Amino acid sequence: MNAYLEKVLKETREKNASQPEFCQTIEEVLTSLEPVIERHPEYEKVDLLGRMVEPERIFSFRVAWEDDNGNWHTNRGYRCQFNGAIGPYKGGLRFRGNVTEGMIKFLGFEQTFKNSLTGLPIGGGKGGSDFDPAGKSDAEIMRFCQAYMSTLYKYIGPDVDVPAGDIGVGAREIGFLYGAYRHLKSVFENGVLTGKGLSYGGSLIRPEATGYGAIYYLQEVLAHENDTIVGKRIGVSGYGNVSWGIIKKAVELGAVCCYISGSDGYVHDPEGINTDEKIEYLLEMREKHTGVKAYADKYGCEFYPGEKIWGVKDVDIFMPAATQNEVDMEEAKQIVESGVKYYIEVSNMPTTNEAIAYLKENGVIVAPSKAVNAGGVAVSALEMSQNSERLSWTAEEVDQKLHGIMKNIHKISVEAAEEYGLGYDLIAGANIAGFQKVADAMMAQGVF
Ligand code: 2IT
């Protein structure tokens, strides 16, 4: 391995030994950058890689809030402003009990490359809290969001850092967060957050964007293989907003989605999740944190408690869309055994590095989440454009732009991999293409 790359990897692992997920993403990305580093010895002189793996800024803060019974609770809030070389920091907020600083850092690092791939001027950021919204009342969620924003508002702004949603943060939370920001600052600066409701500056298609974008990207992969989505059976994990968007677009284009999963197990609906009613029910389930058993009960389908979907044999494409590290070696072996040709990551880092290597060695086409799920943040950037111009585009206009962006992400990934003689390697291609723009901007701006 290239000596400079090896040095940065080793130091990063040592410095971040207590944050295994962050080390995992660094390893995945830096390893694919080797041919680029070899071609650009000038990067070492200014320690470009060492700077790239260190967030520009990361902070945590106390969030104290009162529950409906008058008891006070204390959570920890985070914001990581990872890299602002190509635009204001941009990335979601995750509210979930398992959130740690290491998780926010890995998501911020991934976000930097993903945002670069969109071609739009957005830097990488991420934030969140170990607050778990499951089982909380609307009033409790509102008080938590207000308490969270009472610190965060000082550090964000439309040209500074623009948070959005992620797991546990949807339109309801963004509404409360924006209300608090407006109250605290006494300004109508709605470009400070994306994923807003339509009545105060949200963009059409933003709720659908991550899922629709993933399907548009999948279509490019299929076209590359002279294949088509019509009639394909897709195994989607998760049952959140992203799975909803994937299923909605997949069904519209003639594919069949028979599975959904949650932490309680998975459901098999042999007819497919194929009606507006079934698809919209997913949103209700997510809002109420019901788990997927609720779907099985309502539509009389088989529920497999505690099980994951990776062992099923009747799908052509897997799309993990729940959370990180859903697929390790055991699951990768099941996927290879099932004979599935396409493994399209959607959630951030759903696969361990070992599992990715195993899938690729066994001829599975693997697409990386930082490319596949970039449609969400891309439409967030389009929401920022609409807010700054004080206008709103039609659903067709936004959808068309989203489609073009996803096609381009696939194209530049393919070209980047080819430029370095790597063949059809979508992972290396996305890492190299995402890296190059950020690297060029950092090189141009001098050393900080
Ligand atoms: O992981 C992601 O890209 C997001 N959670 C969306 C970020 C955004 O700013 O829309």
Short mmCIF file of C-alpha atoms and ligand atoms in Angstrom, two decimals:
data_model
loop_
_atom_site.label_atom_id
_atom_site.label_comp_id
_atom_site.label_asym_id
_atom_site.label_seq_id
_atom_site.Cartn_x
_atom_site.Cartn_y
_atom_site.Cartn_z
CA MET A 1 0.00 0.00 0.00
CA ASN A 2 1.03 3.61 -0.63
CA ALA A 3 3.14 4.69 2.37
CA TYR A 4 1.34 8.00 2.99
CA LEU A 5 -2.06 6.33 2.82
CA GLU A 6 -0.91 3.62 5.20
CA LYS A 7 0.38 6.21 7.66
CA VAL A 8 -2.92 8.15 7.66
CA LEU A 9 -4.93 4.94 8.05
CA LYS A 10 -2.80 3.76 10.96
CA GLU A 11 -2.92 7.11 12.75
CA THR A 12 -6.65 7.46 12.20
CA ARG A 13 -7.29 3.98 13.58
CA GLU A 14 -5.17 4.73 16.64
CA LYS A 15 -6.73 8.13 17.30
CA ASN A 16 -10.27 6.82 16.87
CA ALA A 17 -9.90 3.37 18.40
CA SER A 18 -13.01 3.91 20.53
CA GLN A 19 -15.11 4.72 17.43
CA PRO A 20 -15.19 1.51 15.34
CA GLU A 21 -17.86 2.72 12.89
CA PHE A 22 -15.79 5.78 12.05
CA CYS A 23 -12.70 3.60 11.51
CA GLN A 24 -14.78 1.31 9.28
CA THR A 25 -15.81 4.10 6.90
CA ILE A 26 -12.31 5.62 6.83
CA GLU A 27 -10.87 2.24 5.90
CA GLU A 28 -13.40 1.68 3.13
CA VAL A 29 -12.91 5.10 1.59
CA LEU A 30 -9.14 5.54 1.94
CA THR A 31 -8.43 2.08 0.55
CA SER A 32 -10.23 2.92 -2.67
CA LEU A 33 -8.33 6.20 -3.00
CA GLU A 34 -4.96 4.48 -3.34
CA PRO A 35 -4.51 4.99 -7.11
CA VAL A 36 -5.45 8.67 -6.73
CA ILE A 37 -2.93 9.22 -3.96
CA GLU A 38 -0.27 7.48 -6.04
CA ARG A 39 -0.98 9.84 -8.94
CA HIS A 40 -0.98 12.95 -6.72
CA PRO A 41 2.16 13.01 -4.54
CA GLU A 42 1.48 16.72 -3.88
CA TYR A 43 -1.33 15.74 -1.48
CA GLU A 44 1.13 14.37 1.06
CA LYS A 45 3.06 17.66 1.37
CA VAL A 46 -0.05 19.44 2.68
CA ASP A 47 -1.34 16.37 4.56
CA LEU A 48 -4.56 16.48 2.57
CA LEU A 49 -5.76 13.05 3.75
CA GLY A 50 -4.88 13.66 7.39
CA ARG A 51 -6.95 16.84 7.25
CA MET A 52 -9.80 15.16 5.43
CA VAL A 53 -10.32 12.52 8.12
CA GLU A 54 -10.41 15.10 10.92
CA PRO A 55 -13.73 16.99 11.27
CA GLU A 56 -13.35 20.76 11.00
CA ARG A 57 -15.47 20.98 14.14
CA ILE A 58 -17.49 18.61 16.31
CA PHE A 59 -19.27 19.46 19.50
CA SER A 60 -21.71 18.02 21.98
CA PHE A 61 -24.13 19.83 24.21
CA ARG A 62 -26.60 19.23 27.03
CA VAL A 63 -30.28 18.99 26.11
CA ALA A 64 -32.62 19.08 29.11
CA TRP A 65 -36.35 18.63 28.55
CA GLU A 66 -39.50 18.02 30.58
CA ASP A 67 -41.79 15.03 30.00
CA ASP A 68 -45.60 15.09 30.25
CA ASN A 69 -45.48 14.09 33.92
CA GLY A 70 -43.30 17.03 34.87
CA ASN A 71 -40.07 15.01 35.14
CA TRP A 72 -36.87 16.39 33.63
CA HIS A 73 -34.51 14.38 31.44
CA THR A 74 -31.04 15.09 30.14
CA ASN A 75 -29.79 13.95 26.73
CA ARG A 76 -26.67 14.66 24.73
CA GLY A 77 -26.87 16.59 21.47
CA TYR A 78 -24.18 16.56 18.74
CA ARG A 79 -23.28 18.46 15.61
CA CYS A 80 -20.34 17.56 13.43
CA GLN A 81 -19.27 20.12 10.80
CA PHE A 82 -17.03 17.75 8.93
CA ASN A 83 -15.92 19.52 5.78
CA GLY A 84 -17.03 22.89 4.43
CA ALA A 85 -14.65 23.21 1.46
CA ILE A 86 -17.33 23.05 -1.24
CA GLY A 87 -20.31 24.63 0.53
CA PRO A 88 -22.10 25.18 3.83
CA TYR A 89 -22.15 22.05 6.00
CA LYS A 90 -25.20 20.00 5.11
CA GLY A 91 -26.55 16.80 6.60
CA GLY A 92 -29.23 15.28 8.76
CA LEU A 93 -29.97 15.02 12.45
CA ARG A 94 -30.48 11.55 13.89
CA PHE A 95 -32.50 11.13 17.09
CA ARG A 96 -32.15 7.58 18.40
CA GLY A 97 -31.14 5.94 21.65
CA ASN A 98 -27.97 4.40 20.15
CA VAL A 99 -26.47 7.66 18.81
CA THR A 100 -22.83 8.24 19.78
CA GLU A 101 -20.15 10.71 18.74
CA GLY A 102 -18.49 7.99 16.64
CA MET A 103 -21.73 7.39 14.75
CA ILE A 104 -22.20 11.09 14.01
CA LYS A 105 -18.59 11.30 12.84
CA PHE A 106 -18.88 8.36 10.44
CA LEU A 107 -22.11 9.80 9.05
CA GLY A 108 -20.48 13.25 8.66
CA PHE A 109 -17.53 11.77 6.78
CA GLU A 110 -19.80 9.80 4.43
CA GLN A 111 -21.94 12.90 3.96
CA THR A 112 -18.94 14.92 2.74
CA PHE A 113 -18.36 12.50 -0.17
CA LYS A 114 -22.06 12.03 -0.88
CA ASN A 115 -22.75 15.75 -1.03
CA SER A 116 -19.81 16.22 -3.36
CA LEU A 117 -21.22 13.54 -5.69
CA THR A 118 -24.48 15.47 -6.09
CA GLY A 119 -22.56 18.17 -7.97
CA LEU A 120 -24.26 20.81 -5.80
CA PRO A 121 -22.43 23.26 -3.50
CA ILE A 122 -22.88 21.56 -0.12
CA GLY A 123 -20.26 20.55 2.46
CA GLY A 124 -20.60 17.61 4.83
CA GLY A 125 -22.18 17.66 8.28
CA LYS A 126 -24.25 15.52 10.60
CA GLY A 127 -25.80 15.78 14.03
CA GLY A 128 -28.28 14.28 16.38
CA SER A 129 -28.94 13.10 19.88
CA ASP A 130 -29.27 9.94 21.96
CA PHE A 131 -32.89 11.00 22.57
CA ASP A 132 -35.27 8.24 21.41
CA PRO A 133 -38.55 9.59 19.98
CA ALA A 134 -40.28 6.17 20.16
CA GLY A 135 -43.14 6.28 22.64
CA LYS A 136 -42.91 10.06 23.20
CA SER A 137 -45.95 12.32 22.87
CA ASP A 138 -46.07 15.19 20.36
CA ALA A 139 -45.69 17.65 23.24
CA GLU A 140 -42.59 15.84 24.50
CA ILE A 141 -41.09 15.78 21.01
CA MET A 142 -41.78 19.51 20.70
CA ARG A 143 -40.15 20.34 24.03
CA PHE A 144 -37.14 18.19 23.16
CA CYS A 145 -36.74 19.88 19.75
CA GLN A 146 -37.04 23.32 21.35
CA ALA A 147 -34.41 22.45 23.96
CA TYR A 148 -32.11 21.01 21.25
CA MET A 149 -32.42 24.11 19.09
CA SER A 150 -31.88 26.45 22.07
CA THR A 151 -28.18 25.54 21.78
CA LEU A 152 -27.83 24.58 18.11
CA TYR A 153 -29.23 27.84 16.70
CA LYS A 154 -26.01 29.70 17.51
CA TYR A 155 -23.95 27.47 15.24
CA ILE A 156 -26.10 27.06 12.12
CA GLY A 157 -27.50 29.30 9.36
CA PRO A 158 -28.42 29.21 5.65
CA ASP A 159 -24.79 29.97 4.67
CA VAL A 160 -23.19 28.20 7.62
CA ASP A 161 -24.69 24.79 8.34
CA VAL A 162 -28.05 23.45 7.19
CA PRO A 163 -29.39 20.43 9.10
CA ALA A 164 -32.20 18.16 7.90
CA GLY A 165 -33.83 14.91 9.00
CA ASP A 166 -32.46 11.40 9.37
CA ILE A 167 -33.60 8.43 11.47
CA GLY A 168 -36.06 9.70 14.11
CA VAL A 169 -36.29 13.19 12.57
CA GLY A 170 -39.07 13.77 10.03
CA ALA A 171 -41.33 16.64 9.00
CA ARG A 172 -42.86 16.95 12.49
CA GLU A 173 -39.47 17.36 14.19
CA ILE A 174 -38.18 19.72 11.47
CA GLY A 175 -41.29 21.87 12.03
CA PHE A 176 -40.63 22.15 15.77
CA LEU A 177 -36.92 22.77 15.18
CA TYR A 178 -37.61 25.52 12.65
CA GLY A 179 -40.23 27.14 14.89
CA ALA A 180 -37.71 27.26 17.72
CA TYR A 181 -34.98 28.70 15.44
CA ARG A 182 -37.30 31.44 14.17
CA HIS A 183 -38.41 32.28 17.70
CA LEU A 184 -34.87 32.41 19.06
CA LYS A 185 -33.44 34.49 16.18
CA SER A 186 -36.49 36.57 15.27
CA VAL A 187 -35.86 36.05 11.55
CA PHE A 188 -37.59 34.14 8.78
CA GLU A 189 -34.51 32.31 7.53
CA ASN A 190 -36.04 29.09 6.28
CA GLY A 191 -32.94 28.10 4.31
CA VAL A 192 -31.46 27.02 7.67
CA LEU A 193 -33.19 23.63 7.62
CA THR A 194 -34.44 21.33 4.88
CA GLY A 195 -37.21 18.76 4.87
CA LYS A 196 -39.65 21.46 5.91
CA GLY A 197 -43.41 21.33 5.45
CA LEU A 198 -44.73 22.83 2.20
CA SER A 199 -46.48 25.71 3.99
CA TYR A 200 -43.20 27.31 5.13
CA GLY A 201 -40.72 26.60 2.34
CA GLY A 202 -40.38 22.84 2.02
CA SER A 203 -39.76 21.33 -1.41
CA LEU A 204 -42.10 19.03 -3.26
CA ILE A 205 -40.57 15.54 -3.69
CA ARG A 206 -38.21 15.95 -0.68
CA PRO A 207 -40.04 13.23 1.31
CA GLU A 208 -39.80 10.84 -1.66
CA ALA A 209 -36.33 11.91 -2.81
CA THR A 210 -34.06 9.36 -1.13
CA GLY A 211 -36.18 6.40 -2.24
CA TYR A 212 -36.90 7.74 -5.73
CA GLY A 213 -33.23 8.60 -6.19
CA ALA A 214 -32.22 5.08 -5.15
CA ILE A 215 -34.52 3.60 -7.79
CA TYR A 216 -33.25 6.03 -10.47
CA TYR A 217 -29.71 4.96 -9.62
CA LEU A 218 -30.73 1.28 -9.70
CA GLN A 219 -32.14 1.84 -13.19
CA GLU A 220 -28.73 3.08 -14.34
CA VAL A 221 -27.06 -0.03 -12.93
CA LEU A 222 -29.63 -2.26 -14.64
CA ALA A 223 -29.20 -0.39 -17.94
CA HIS A 224 -25.44 -0.93 -17.70
CA GLU A 225 -26.16 -4.69 -17.47
CA ASN A 226 -28.68 -4.51 -20.36
CA ASP A 227 -31.38 -5.29 -17.84
CA THR A 228 -34.59 -3.53 -16.78
CA ILE A 229 -36.56 -2.97 -13.59
CA VAL A 230 -39.85 -4.25 -15.04
CA GLY A 231 -40.92 -7.41 -13.23
CA LYS A 232 -37.93 -7.38 -10.86
CA ARG A 233 -38.54 -8.57 -7.30
CA ILE A 234 -36.84 -6.30 -4.78
CA GLY A 235 -36.13 -7.20 -1.15
CA VAL A 236 -36.13 -3.95 0.82
CA SER A 237 -35.16 -3.89 4.49
CA GLY A 238 -36.53 -1.28 6.87
CA TYR A 239 -39.96 0.35 6.87
CA GLY A 240 -39.12 4.03 7.23
CA ASN A 241 -39.39 7.02 4.95
CA VAL A 242 -36.63 5.70 2.66
CA SER A 243 -38.19 2.24 2.21
CA TRP A 244 -41.52 3.98 1.53
CA GLY A 245 -40.03 6.06 -1.31
CA ILE A 246 -38.23 3.06 -2.82
CA ILE A 247 -41.39 0.94 -2.82
CA LYS A 248 -43.56 3.73 -4.21
CA LYS A 249 -41.29 4.35 -7.21
CA ALA A 250 -40.42 0.66 -7.74
CA VAL A 251 -44.10 -0.30 -7.94
CA GLU A 252 -44.82 2.61 -10.29
CA LEU A 253 -42.10 1.30 -12.63
CA GLY A 254 -43.39 -2.28 -12.62
CA ALA A 255 -41.23 -3.95 -9.96
CA VAL A 256 -42.54 -6.01 -7.04
CA CYS A 257 -41.63 -5.42 -3.37
CA CYS A 258 -42.77 -8.29 -1.12
CA TYR A 259 -40.75 -7.67 2.04
CA ILE A 260 -40.33 -5.08 4.76
CA SER A 261 -38.45 -5.44 8.01
CA GLY A 262 -38.02 -3.76 11.37
CA SER A 263 -36.19 -4.52 14.59
CA ASP A 264 -39.10 -6.86 15.45
CA GLY A 265 -38.63 -9.12 12.38
CA TYR A 266 -39.79 -9.20 8.78
CA VAL A 267 -43.02 -9.52 6.84
CA HIS A 268 -43.64 -11.37 3.58
CA ASP A 269 -46.54 -10.06 1.50
CA PRO A 270 -46.57 -12.42 -1.51
CA GLU A 271 -48.81 -10.09 -3.54
CA GLY A 272 -46.39 -7.24 -2.96
CA ILE A 273 -46.79 -3.92 -1.19
CA ASN A 274 -48.59 -2.75 -4.28
CA THR A 275 -51.53 -0.47 -3.44
CA ASP A 276 -51.57 3.19 -2.39
CA GLU A 277 -53.23 2.14 0.85
CA LYS A 278 -50.54 -0.39 1.76
CA ILE A 279 -47.75 2.01 0.78
CA GLU A 280 -49.21 4.91 2.76
CA TYR A 281 -49.74 2.63 5.77
CA LEU A 282 -45.93 2.37 6.01
CA LEU A 283 -45.81 6.07 6.93
CA GLU A 284 -48.36 5.60 9.68
CA MET A 285 -46.40 2.64 11.05
CA ARG A 286 -43.20 4.68 11.07
CA GLU A 287 -44.79 7.64 12.81
CA LYS A 288 -46.20 5.38 15.52
CA HIS A 289 -43.06 3.18 15.74
CA THR A 290 -45.29 0.08 15.48
CA GLY A 291 -42.71 -2.39 14.10
CA VAL A 292 -43.63 -4.41 11.00
CA LYS A 293 -45.89 -6.93 12.77
CA ALA A 294 -48.62 -4.27 12.48
CA TYR A 295 -48.52 -4.69 8.67
CA ALA A 296 -48.77 -8.49 8.91
CA ASP A 297 -51.74 -8.19 11.28
CA LYS A 298 -53.54 -5.65 9.09
CA TYR A 299 -53.06 -7.41 5.75
CA GLY A 300 -53.02 -11.03 6.93
CA CYS A 301 -49.43 -11.80 5.90
CA GLU A 302 -46.75 -13.99 7.41
CA PHE A 303 -44.60 -12.33 10.10
CA TYR A 304 -41.17 -13.77 10.91
CA PRO A 305 -40.30 -12.51 14.41
CA GLY A 306 -36.66 -11.65 15.07
CA GLU A 307 -35.56 -12.61 11.55
CA LYS A 308 -33.89 -10.63 8.76
CA ILE A 309 -34.73 -10.82 5.05
CA TRP A 310 -31.29 -11.81 3.72
CA GLY A 311 -32.08 -15.52 3.57
CA VAL A 312 -35.11 -15.21 1.27
CA LYS A 313 -34.75 -16.90 -2.11
CA ASP A 314 -37.33 -15.19 -4.32
CA VAL A 315 -35.83 -11.77 -5.02
CA ASP A 316 -33.59 -10.40 -7.78
CA ILE A 317 -32.30 -7.33 -5.98
CA PHE A 318 -31.57 -6.54 -2.34
CA MET A 319 -31.83 -2.95 -1.11
CA PRO A 320 -30.84 -2.57 2.57
CA ALA A 321 -32.59 0.61 3.71
CA ALA A 322 -32.81 0.40 7.49
CA THR A 323 -29.56 1.43 9.21
CA GLN A 324 -25.79 0.76 9.42
CA ASN A 325 -24.22 -2.70 9.63
CA GLU A 326 -27.30 -4.67 8.65
CA VAL A 327 -25.21 -7.08 6.61
CA ASP A 328 -22.14 -8.82 8.02
CA MET A 329 -20.45 -12.03 6.81
CA GLU A 330 -23.28 -14.35 7.81
CA GLU A 331 -25.84 -12.29 5.89
CA ALA A 332 -23.46 -11.82 2.93
CA LYS A 333 -23.18 -15.60 2.63
CA GLN A 334 -26.96 -15.91 2.59
CA ILE A 335 -27.16 -13.25 -0.14
CA VAL A 336 -24.61 -15.06 -2.29
CA GLU A 337 -26.45 -18.36 -1.74
CA SER A 338 -29.72 -16.78 -2.83
CA GLY A 339 -28.16 -16.04 -6.22
CA VAL A 340 -29.07 -12.34 -6.14
CA LYS A 341 -27.06 -10.34 -8.69
CA TYR A 342 -27.65 -6.79 -7.43
CA TYR A 343 -26.98 -5.50 -3.94
CA ILE A 344 -27.87 -1.81 -3.83
CA GLU A 345 -27.02 -0.19 -0.49
CA VAL A 346 -29.39 2.57 0.54
CA SER A 347 -29.04 3.22 4.28
CA ASN A 348 -25.70 4.72 5.32
CA MET A 349 -23.00 2.00 5.60
CA PRO A 350 -25.37 -0.99 5.82
CA THR A 351 -22.59 -3.47 5.04
CA THR A 352 -19.37 -4.31 6.88
CA ASN A 353 -16.19 -4.02 4.80
CA GLU A 354 -15.62 -7.77 5.03
CA ALA A 355 -19.15 -8.45 3.75
CA ILE A 356 -18.71 -6.02 0.82
CA ALA A 357 -15.49 -7.79 -0.20
CA TYR A 358 -17.23 -11.18 0.00
CA LEU A 359 -20.19 -10.05 -2.11
CA LYS A 360 -17.89 -8.58 -4.78
CA GLU A 361 -15.65 -11.66 -4.87
CA ASN A 362 -18.74 -13.73 -5.53
CA GLY A 363 -19.85 -11.68 -8.51
CA VAL A 364 -22.59 -9.60 -6.87
CA ILE A 365 -22.82 -6.05 -8.23
CA VAL A 366 -22.57 -3.79 -5.18
CA ALA A 367 -23.62 -0.13 -5.28
CA PRO A 368 -22.54 2.11 -2.37
CA SER A 369 -25.00 4.04 -0.24
CA LYS A 370 -23.16 7.34 -0.53
CA ALA A 371 -24.08 7.33 -4.23
CA VAL A 372 -27.43 5.54 -4.08
CA ASN A 373 -28.99 7.60 -1.28
CA ALA A 374 -27.63 10.97 -2.42
CA GLY A 375 -30.99 11.95 -3.92
CA GLY A 376 -32.25 12.93 -0.46
CA VAL A 377 -29.59 15.49 0.22
CA ALA A 378 -29.61 16.57 -3.44
CA VAL A 379 -33.25 17.60 -3.15
CA SER A 380 -32.39 19.25 0.17
CA ALA A 381 -29.92 21.38 -1.78
CA LEU A 382 -32.68 22.13 -4.31
CA GLU A 383 -34.87 23.17 -1.35
CA MET A 384 -32.11 25.58 -0.30
CA SER A 385 -32.03 27.05 -3.83
CA GLN A 386 -35.79 27.55 -3.85
CA ASN A 387 -35.66 29.20 -0.40
CA SER A 388 -32.91 31.61 -1.38
CA GLU A 389 -34.76 32.56 -4.57
CA ARG A 390 -38.09 32.77 -2.71
CA LEU A 391 -39.92 30.53 -5.16
CA SER A 392 -41.06 26.95 -5.43
CA TRP A 393 -40.65 24.50 -8.26
CA THR A 394 -43.32 22.01 -9.32
CA ALA A 395 -43.08 18.34 -8.39
CA GLU A 396 -42.23 17.56 -12.03
CA GLU A 397 -39.40 20.11 -12.06
CA VAL A 398 -37.85 18.77 -8.87
CA ASP A 399 -38.29 15.13 -9.90
CA GLN A 400 -36.68 15.80 -13.27
CA LYS A 401 -33.68 17.49 -11.64
CA LEU A 402 -33.40 14.60 -9.15
CA HIS A 403 -33.44 12.08 -11.98
CA GLY A 404 -30.69 13.97 -13.83
CA ILE A 405 -28.56 14.18 -10.67
CA MET A 406 -28.83 10.42 -10.01
CA LYS A 407 -27.93 9.57 -13.61
CA ASN A 408 -24.93 11.85 -13.33
CA ILE A 409 -23.75 10.31 -10.03
CA HIS A 410 -23.73 6.89 -11.70
CA LYS A 411 -21.97 8.30 -14.78
CA ILE A 412 -19.19 10.12 -12.91
CA SER A 413 -18.64 7.07 -10.67
CA VAL A 414 -18.25 4.82 -13.71
CA GLU A 415 -15.89 7.29 -15.36
CA ALA A 416 -13.76 7.75 -12.23
CA ALA A 417 -13.30 3.99 -11.81
CA GLU A 418 -12.48 3.61 -15.50
CA GLU A 419 -9.96 6.45 -15.37
CA TYR A 420 -7.98 4.43 -12.82
CA GLY A 421 -8.40 1.12 -14.65
CA LEU A 422 -10.73 -0.37 -12.04
CA GLY A 423 -13.53 -1.56 -14.33
CA TYR A 424 -17.19 -1.32 -13.27
CA ASP A 425 -16.47 -0.66 -9.60
CA LEU A 426 -19.23 1.60 -8.27
CA ILE A 427 -17.74 1.79 -4.77
CA ALA A 428 -14.27 2.91 -5.81
CA GLY A 429 -15.81 5.14 -8.48
CA ALA A 430 -18.05 6.97 -5.99
CA ASN A 431 -15.23 7.40 -3.49
CA ILE A 432 -12.84 8.74 -6.12
CA ALA A 433 -15.37 11.07 -7.79
CA GLY A 434 -16.63 12.36 -4.42
CA PHE A 435 -13.09 12.85 -3.16
CA GLN A 436 -11.80 14.70 -6.20
CA LYS A 437 -14.03 17.78 -5.93
CA VAL A 438 -13.42 18.18 -2.19
CA ALA A 439 -9.68 17.63 -2.71
CA ASP A 440 -9.53 20.25 -5.49
CA ALA A 441 -11.36 22.78 -3.29
CA MET A 442 -9.11 22.11 -0.30
CA MET A 443 -5.96 22.34 -2.43
CA ALA A 444 -7.14 25.68 -3.85
CA GLN A 445 -8.00 27.17 -0.45
CA GLY A 446 -4.66 26.67 1.30
CA VAL A 447 -3.94 24.77 4.49
CA PHE A 448 -6.28 25.08 7.46
O1 2IT B 1 -28.04 10.80 5.12
C1 2IT B 1 -28.53 11.78 4.50
O2 2IT B 1 -28.09 12.12 3.40
C2 2IT B 1 -29.63 12.50 5.12
N1 2IT B 1 -30.03 12.14 6.22
C3 2IT B 1 -30.25 13.69 4.43
C4 2IT B 1 -29.41 14.91 4.63
C5 2IT B 1 -30.02 16.18 4.11
O3 2IT B 1 -29.42 17.23 4.39
O4 2IT B 1 -31.06 16.16 3.44
#
